[in-house]
Short mmCIF file of C-alpha atoms in Angstrom, two decimals:
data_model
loop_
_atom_site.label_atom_id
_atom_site.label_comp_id
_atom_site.label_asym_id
_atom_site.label_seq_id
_atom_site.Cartn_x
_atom_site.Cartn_y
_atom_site.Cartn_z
CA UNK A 1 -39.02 16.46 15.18
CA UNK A 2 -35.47 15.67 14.41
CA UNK A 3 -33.74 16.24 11.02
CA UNK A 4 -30.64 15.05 9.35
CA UNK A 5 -29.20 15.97 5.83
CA UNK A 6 -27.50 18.55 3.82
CA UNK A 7 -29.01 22.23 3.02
CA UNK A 8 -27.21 23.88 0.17
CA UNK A 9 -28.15 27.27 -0.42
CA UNK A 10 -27.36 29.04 -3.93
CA UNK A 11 -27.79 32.58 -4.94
CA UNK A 12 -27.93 32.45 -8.68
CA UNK A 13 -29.62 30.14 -11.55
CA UNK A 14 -26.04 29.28 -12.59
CA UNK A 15 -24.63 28.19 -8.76
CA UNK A 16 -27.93 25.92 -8.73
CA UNK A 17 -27.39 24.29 -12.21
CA UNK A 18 -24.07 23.44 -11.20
CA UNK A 19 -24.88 22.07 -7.71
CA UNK A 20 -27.57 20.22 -9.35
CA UNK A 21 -24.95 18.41 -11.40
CA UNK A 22 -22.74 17.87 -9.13
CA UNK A 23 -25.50 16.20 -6.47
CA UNK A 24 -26.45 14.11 -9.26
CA UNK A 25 -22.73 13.25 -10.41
CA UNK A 26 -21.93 12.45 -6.29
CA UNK A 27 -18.95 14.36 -6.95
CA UNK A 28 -19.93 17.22 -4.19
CA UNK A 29 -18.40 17.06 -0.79
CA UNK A 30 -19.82 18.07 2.49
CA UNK A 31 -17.60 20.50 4.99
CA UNK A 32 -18.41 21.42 8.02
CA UNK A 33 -17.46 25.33 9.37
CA UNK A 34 -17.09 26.04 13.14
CA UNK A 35 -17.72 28.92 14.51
CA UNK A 36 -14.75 29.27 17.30
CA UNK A 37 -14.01 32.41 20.65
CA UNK A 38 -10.49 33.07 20.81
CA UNK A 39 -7.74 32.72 17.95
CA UNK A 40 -6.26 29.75 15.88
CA UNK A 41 -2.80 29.93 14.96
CA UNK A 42 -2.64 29.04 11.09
CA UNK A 43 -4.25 26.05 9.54
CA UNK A 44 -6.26 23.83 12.20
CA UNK A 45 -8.76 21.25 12.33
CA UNK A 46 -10.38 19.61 14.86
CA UNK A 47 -10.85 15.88 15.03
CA UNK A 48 -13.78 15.33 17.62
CA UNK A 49 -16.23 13.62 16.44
CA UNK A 50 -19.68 16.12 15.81
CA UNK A 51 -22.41 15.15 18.76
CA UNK A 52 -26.06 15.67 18.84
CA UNK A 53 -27.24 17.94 21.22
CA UNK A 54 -30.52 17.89 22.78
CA UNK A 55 -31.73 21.14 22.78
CA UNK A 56 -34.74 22.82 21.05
CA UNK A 57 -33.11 26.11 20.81
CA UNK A 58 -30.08 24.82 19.59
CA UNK A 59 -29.96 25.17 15.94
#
């Protein structure tokens, strides 16, 4: 089964009233976090585009 879409996760009442609004406004943004071995030196970001990978215990 493949899936596609956004998961937003909220810990309080408040946090989900907000995101709420903001979903409905479309004024919410999506970013996307890597986690990276090694170091980064200062502010980076990587411009590769995101593939899928086909792997069922890849999450």
């Amino acid at each position: 089964m493949e899936t596609s879409g956004v998961i937003g996760v909220c810990r309080s009442s408040v946090a989900l009233n907000r995101m709420e609004k903001e979903r409905k406004k479309g004024t919410y943004s999506k970013q996307y976090v890597a986690l990276v071995h090694g170091h980064l030196s200062g502010d980076s970001r990587i411009d590769t585009p995101l593939v899928r990978v086909k792997c069922p215990d890849l999450v």
